[in-house]
Tab-separated table of N, CA and C in Angstrom:
chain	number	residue	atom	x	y	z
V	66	UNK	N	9.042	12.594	19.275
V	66	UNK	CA	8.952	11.142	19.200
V	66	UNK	C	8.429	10.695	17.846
V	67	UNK	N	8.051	11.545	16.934
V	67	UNK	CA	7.354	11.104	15.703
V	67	UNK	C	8.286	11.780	14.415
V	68	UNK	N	8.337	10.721	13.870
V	68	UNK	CA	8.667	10.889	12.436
V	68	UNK	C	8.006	10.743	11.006
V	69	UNK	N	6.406	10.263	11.782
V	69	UNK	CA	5.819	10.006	10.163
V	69	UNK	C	5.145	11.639	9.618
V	70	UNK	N	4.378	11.802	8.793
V	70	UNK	CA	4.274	13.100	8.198
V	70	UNK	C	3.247	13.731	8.714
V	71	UNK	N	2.993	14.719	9.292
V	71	UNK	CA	1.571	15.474	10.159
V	71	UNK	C	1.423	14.487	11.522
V	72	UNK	N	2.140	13.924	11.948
V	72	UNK	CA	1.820	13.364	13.531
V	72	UNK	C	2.008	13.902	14.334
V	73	UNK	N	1.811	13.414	15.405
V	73	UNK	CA	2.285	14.271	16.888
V	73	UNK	C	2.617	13.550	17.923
V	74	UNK	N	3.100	13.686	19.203
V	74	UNK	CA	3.218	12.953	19.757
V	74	UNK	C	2.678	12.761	20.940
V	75	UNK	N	1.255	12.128	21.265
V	75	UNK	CA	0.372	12.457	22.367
V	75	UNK	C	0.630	11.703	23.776
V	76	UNK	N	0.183	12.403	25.131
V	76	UNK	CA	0.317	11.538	25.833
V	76	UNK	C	-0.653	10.556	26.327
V	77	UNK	N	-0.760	9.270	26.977
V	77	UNK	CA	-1.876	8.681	27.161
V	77	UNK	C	-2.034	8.693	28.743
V	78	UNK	N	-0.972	8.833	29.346
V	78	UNK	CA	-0.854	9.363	30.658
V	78	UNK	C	0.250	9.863	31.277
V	79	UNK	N	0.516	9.644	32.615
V	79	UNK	CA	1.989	10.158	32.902
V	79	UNK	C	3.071	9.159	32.447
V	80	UNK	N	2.917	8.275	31.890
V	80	UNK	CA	4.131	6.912	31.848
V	80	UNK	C	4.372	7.060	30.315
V	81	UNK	N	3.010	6.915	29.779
V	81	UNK	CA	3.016	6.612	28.286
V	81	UNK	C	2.570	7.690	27.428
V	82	UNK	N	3.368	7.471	25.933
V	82	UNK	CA	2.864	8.577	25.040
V	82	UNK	C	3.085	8.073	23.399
V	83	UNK	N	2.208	8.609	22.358
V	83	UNK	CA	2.531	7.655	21.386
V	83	UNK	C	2.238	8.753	20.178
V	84	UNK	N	2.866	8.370	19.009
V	84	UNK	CA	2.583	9.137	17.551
V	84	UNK	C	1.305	8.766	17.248
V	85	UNK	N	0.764	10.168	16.735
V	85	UNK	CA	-0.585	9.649	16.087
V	85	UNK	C	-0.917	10.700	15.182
V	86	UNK	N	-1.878	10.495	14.452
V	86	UNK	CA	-1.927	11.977	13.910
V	86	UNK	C	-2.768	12.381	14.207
V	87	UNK	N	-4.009	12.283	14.778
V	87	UNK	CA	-5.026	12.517	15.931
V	87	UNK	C	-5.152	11.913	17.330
V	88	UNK	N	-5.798	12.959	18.008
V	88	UNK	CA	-6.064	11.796	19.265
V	88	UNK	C	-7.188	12.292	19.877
V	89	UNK	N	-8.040	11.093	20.989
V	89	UNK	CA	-9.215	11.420	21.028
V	89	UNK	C	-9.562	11.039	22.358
V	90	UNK	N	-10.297	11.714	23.337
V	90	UNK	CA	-9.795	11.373	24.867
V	90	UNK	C	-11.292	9.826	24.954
V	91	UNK	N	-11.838	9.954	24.280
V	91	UNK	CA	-12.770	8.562	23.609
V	91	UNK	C	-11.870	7.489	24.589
V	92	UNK	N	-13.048	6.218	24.488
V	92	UNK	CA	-12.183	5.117	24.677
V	92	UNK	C	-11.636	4.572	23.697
V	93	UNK	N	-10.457	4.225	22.912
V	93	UNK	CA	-9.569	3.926	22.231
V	93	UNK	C	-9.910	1.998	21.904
V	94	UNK	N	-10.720	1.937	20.947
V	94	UNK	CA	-10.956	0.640	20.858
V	94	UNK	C	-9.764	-0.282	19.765
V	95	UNK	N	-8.807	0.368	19.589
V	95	UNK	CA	-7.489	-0.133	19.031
V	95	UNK	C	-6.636	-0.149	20.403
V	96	UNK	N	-6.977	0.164	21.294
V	96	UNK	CA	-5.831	0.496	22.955
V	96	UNK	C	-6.915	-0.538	24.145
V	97	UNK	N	-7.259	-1.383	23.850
V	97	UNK	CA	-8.515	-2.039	24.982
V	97	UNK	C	-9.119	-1.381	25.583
V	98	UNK	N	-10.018	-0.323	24.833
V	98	UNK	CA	-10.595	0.399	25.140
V	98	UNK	C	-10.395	1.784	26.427
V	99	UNK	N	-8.871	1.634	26.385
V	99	UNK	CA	-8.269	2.638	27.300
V	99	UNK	C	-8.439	4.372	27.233
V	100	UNK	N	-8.679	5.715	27.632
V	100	UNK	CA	-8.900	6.814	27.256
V	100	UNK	C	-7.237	7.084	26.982
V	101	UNK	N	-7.323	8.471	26.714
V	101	UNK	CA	-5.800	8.785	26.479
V	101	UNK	C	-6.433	10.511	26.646
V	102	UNK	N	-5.356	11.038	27.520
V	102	UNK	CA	-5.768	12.339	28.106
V	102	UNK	C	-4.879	13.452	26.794
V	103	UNK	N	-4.318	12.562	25.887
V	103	UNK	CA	-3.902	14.002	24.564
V	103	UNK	C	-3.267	14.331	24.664
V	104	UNK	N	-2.909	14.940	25.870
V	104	UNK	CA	-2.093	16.234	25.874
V	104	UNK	C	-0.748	16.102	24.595
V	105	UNK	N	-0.632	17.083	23.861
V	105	UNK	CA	0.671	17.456	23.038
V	105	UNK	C	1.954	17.380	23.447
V	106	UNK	N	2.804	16.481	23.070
V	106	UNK	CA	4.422	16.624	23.794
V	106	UNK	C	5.123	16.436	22.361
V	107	UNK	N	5.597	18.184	22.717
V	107	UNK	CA	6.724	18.391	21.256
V	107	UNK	C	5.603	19.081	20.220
V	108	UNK	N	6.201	18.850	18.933
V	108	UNK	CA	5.243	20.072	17.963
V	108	UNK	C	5.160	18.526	16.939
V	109	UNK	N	4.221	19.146	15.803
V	109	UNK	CA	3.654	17.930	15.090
V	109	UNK	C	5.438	18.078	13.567
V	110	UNK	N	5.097	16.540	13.458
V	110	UNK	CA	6.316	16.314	12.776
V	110	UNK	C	6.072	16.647	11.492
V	111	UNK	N	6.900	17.174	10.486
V	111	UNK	CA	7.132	17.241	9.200
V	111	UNK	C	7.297	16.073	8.719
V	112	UNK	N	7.410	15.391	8.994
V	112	UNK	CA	8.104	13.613	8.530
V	112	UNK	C	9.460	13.404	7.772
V	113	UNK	N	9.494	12.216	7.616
V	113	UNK	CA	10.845	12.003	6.780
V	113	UNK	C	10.635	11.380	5.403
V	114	UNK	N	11.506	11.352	4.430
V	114	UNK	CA	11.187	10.760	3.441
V	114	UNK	C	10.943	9.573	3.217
V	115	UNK	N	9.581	9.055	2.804
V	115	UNK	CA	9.765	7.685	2.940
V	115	UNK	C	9.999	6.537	1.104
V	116	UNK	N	10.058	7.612	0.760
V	116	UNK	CA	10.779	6.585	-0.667
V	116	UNK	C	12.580	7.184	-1.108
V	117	UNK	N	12.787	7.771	-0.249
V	117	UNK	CA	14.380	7.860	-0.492
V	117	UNK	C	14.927	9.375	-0.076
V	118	UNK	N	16.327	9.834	0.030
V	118	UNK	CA	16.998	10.757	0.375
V	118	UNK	C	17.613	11.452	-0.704
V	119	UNK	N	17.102	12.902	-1.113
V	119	UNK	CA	16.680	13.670	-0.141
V	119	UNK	C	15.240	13.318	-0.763
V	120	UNK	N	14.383	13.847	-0.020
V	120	UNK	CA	12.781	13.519	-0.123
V	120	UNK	C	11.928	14.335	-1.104
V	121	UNK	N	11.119	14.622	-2.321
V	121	UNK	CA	10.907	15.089	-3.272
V	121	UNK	C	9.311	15.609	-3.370
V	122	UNK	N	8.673	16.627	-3.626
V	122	UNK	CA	7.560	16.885	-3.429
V	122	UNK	C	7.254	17.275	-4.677
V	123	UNK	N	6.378	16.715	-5.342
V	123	UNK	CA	5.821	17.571	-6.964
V	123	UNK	C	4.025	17.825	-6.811
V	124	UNK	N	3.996	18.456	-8.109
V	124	UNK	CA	2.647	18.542	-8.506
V	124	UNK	C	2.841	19.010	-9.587
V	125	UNK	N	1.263	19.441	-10.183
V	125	UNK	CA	0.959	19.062	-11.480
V	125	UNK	C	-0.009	19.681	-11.572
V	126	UNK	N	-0.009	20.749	-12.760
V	126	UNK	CA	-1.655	21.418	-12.961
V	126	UNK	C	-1.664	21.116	-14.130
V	127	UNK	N	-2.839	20.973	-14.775
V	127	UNK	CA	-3.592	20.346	-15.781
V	127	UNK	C	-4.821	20.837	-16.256
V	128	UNK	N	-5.618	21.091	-17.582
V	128	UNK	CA	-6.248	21.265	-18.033
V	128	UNK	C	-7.318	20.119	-18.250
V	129	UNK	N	-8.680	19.937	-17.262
V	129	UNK	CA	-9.786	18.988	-17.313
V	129	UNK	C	-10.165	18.717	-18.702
V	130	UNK	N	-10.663	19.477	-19.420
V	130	UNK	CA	-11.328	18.840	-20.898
V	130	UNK	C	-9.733	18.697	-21.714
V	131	UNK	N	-8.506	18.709	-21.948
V	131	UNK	CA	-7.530	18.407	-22.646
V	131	UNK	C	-6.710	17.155	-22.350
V	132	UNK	N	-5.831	16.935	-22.910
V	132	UNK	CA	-5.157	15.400	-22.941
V	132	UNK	C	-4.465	15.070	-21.852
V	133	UNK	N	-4.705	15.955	-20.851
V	133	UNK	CA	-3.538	15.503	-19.633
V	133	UNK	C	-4.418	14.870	-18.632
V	134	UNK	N	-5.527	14.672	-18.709
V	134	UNK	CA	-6.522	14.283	-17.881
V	134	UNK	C	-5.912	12.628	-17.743
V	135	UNK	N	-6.176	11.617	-19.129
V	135	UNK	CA	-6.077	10.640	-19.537
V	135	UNK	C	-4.532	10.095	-19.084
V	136	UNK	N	-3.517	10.941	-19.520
V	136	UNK	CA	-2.276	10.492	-19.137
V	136	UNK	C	-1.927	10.936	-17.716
V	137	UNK	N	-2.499	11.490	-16.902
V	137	UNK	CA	-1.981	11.935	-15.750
V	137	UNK	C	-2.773	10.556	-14.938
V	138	UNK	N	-3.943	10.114	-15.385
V	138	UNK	CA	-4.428	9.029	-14.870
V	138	UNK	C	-3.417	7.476	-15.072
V	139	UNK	N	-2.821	7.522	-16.409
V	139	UNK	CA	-2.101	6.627	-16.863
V	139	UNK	C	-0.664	6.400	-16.257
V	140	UNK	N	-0.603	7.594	-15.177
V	140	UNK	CA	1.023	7.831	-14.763
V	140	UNK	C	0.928	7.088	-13.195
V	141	UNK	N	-0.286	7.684	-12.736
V	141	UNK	CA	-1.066	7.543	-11.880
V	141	UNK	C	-1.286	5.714	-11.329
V	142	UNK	N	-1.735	5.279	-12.330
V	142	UNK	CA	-1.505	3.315	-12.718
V	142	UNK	C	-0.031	2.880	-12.735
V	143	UNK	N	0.122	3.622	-12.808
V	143	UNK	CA	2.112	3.148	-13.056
V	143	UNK	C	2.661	3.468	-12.040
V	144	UNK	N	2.531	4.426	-10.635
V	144	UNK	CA	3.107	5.035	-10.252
V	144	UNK	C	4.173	5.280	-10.625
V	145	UNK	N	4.094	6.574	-11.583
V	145	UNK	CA	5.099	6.880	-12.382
V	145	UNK	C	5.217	8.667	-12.609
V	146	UNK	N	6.089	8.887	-13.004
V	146	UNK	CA	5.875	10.840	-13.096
V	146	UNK	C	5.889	10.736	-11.384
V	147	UNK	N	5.384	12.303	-11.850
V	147	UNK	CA	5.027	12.878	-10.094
V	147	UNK	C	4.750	11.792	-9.054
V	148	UNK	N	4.083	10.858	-8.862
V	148	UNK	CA	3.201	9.865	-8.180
V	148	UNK	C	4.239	8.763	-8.009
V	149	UNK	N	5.546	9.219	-8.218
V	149	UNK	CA	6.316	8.354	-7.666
V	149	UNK	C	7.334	9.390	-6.528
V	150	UNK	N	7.098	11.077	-6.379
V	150	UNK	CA	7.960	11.365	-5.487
V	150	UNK	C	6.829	11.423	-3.631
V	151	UNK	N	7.666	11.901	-3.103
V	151	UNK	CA	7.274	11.255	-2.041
V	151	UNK	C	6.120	11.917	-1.391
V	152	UNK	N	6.050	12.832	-1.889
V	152	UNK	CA	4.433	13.914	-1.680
V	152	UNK	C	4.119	14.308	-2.915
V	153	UNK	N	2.626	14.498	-3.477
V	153	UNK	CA	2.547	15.132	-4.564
V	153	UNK	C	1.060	15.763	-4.544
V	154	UNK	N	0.679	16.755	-5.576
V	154	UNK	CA	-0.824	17.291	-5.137
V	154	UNK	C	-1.061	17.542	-6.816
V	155	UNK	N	-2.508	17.467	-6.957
V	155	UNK	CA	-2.607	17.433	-8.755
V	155	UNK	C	-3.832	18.667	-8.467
V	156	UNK	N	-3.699	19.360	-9.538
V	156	UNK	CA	-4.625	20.967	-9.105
V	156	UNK	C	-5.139	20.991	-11.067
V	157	UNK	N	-6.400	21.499	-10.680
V	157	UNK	CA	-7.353	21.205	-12.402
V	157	UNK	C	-7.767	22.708	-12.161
């Protein structure tokens, strides 16, 4: 039932069940304070692309005291470079 990225699809009882990416048998103060018994239905989703087809994952390693610090921040303001595909991870 889920398509966004790391969700799952929990149940809240026998009728109802919903994407989330956690769930918590708590009272649910976004649900009127209803519990939700969890249980897992299906496996957690990979997601889909959400800035376009096919879907693009980058990263970026970089040197802290050298010049990429400054412009990787500057790409970063722009969403621009890497930080415009649809997953990305920056490693120093």
């Amino acid at each position: 039932c889920c398509h966004a990225v790391n969700h799952q699809c929990f149940a809240k009882n026998e009728f109802w069940g919903s994407c989330r990416e956690s769930c918590s048998t708590e009272p649910d103060p976004n649900d009127g304070n209803y519990t939700w018994s969890c249980k897992p239905l299906g496996s957690r989703s990979w997601g889909l692309a959400i800035k376009g087809y096919p879907s693009l994952y980058c990263f970026s390693l970089f040197m802290p005291e050298g010049y990429e610090g400054p412009l990787l921040k500057a790409h970063l303001k722009e969403n621009a470079g890497i930080f415009s595909c649809d997953g990305y991870d920056v490693f120093a």
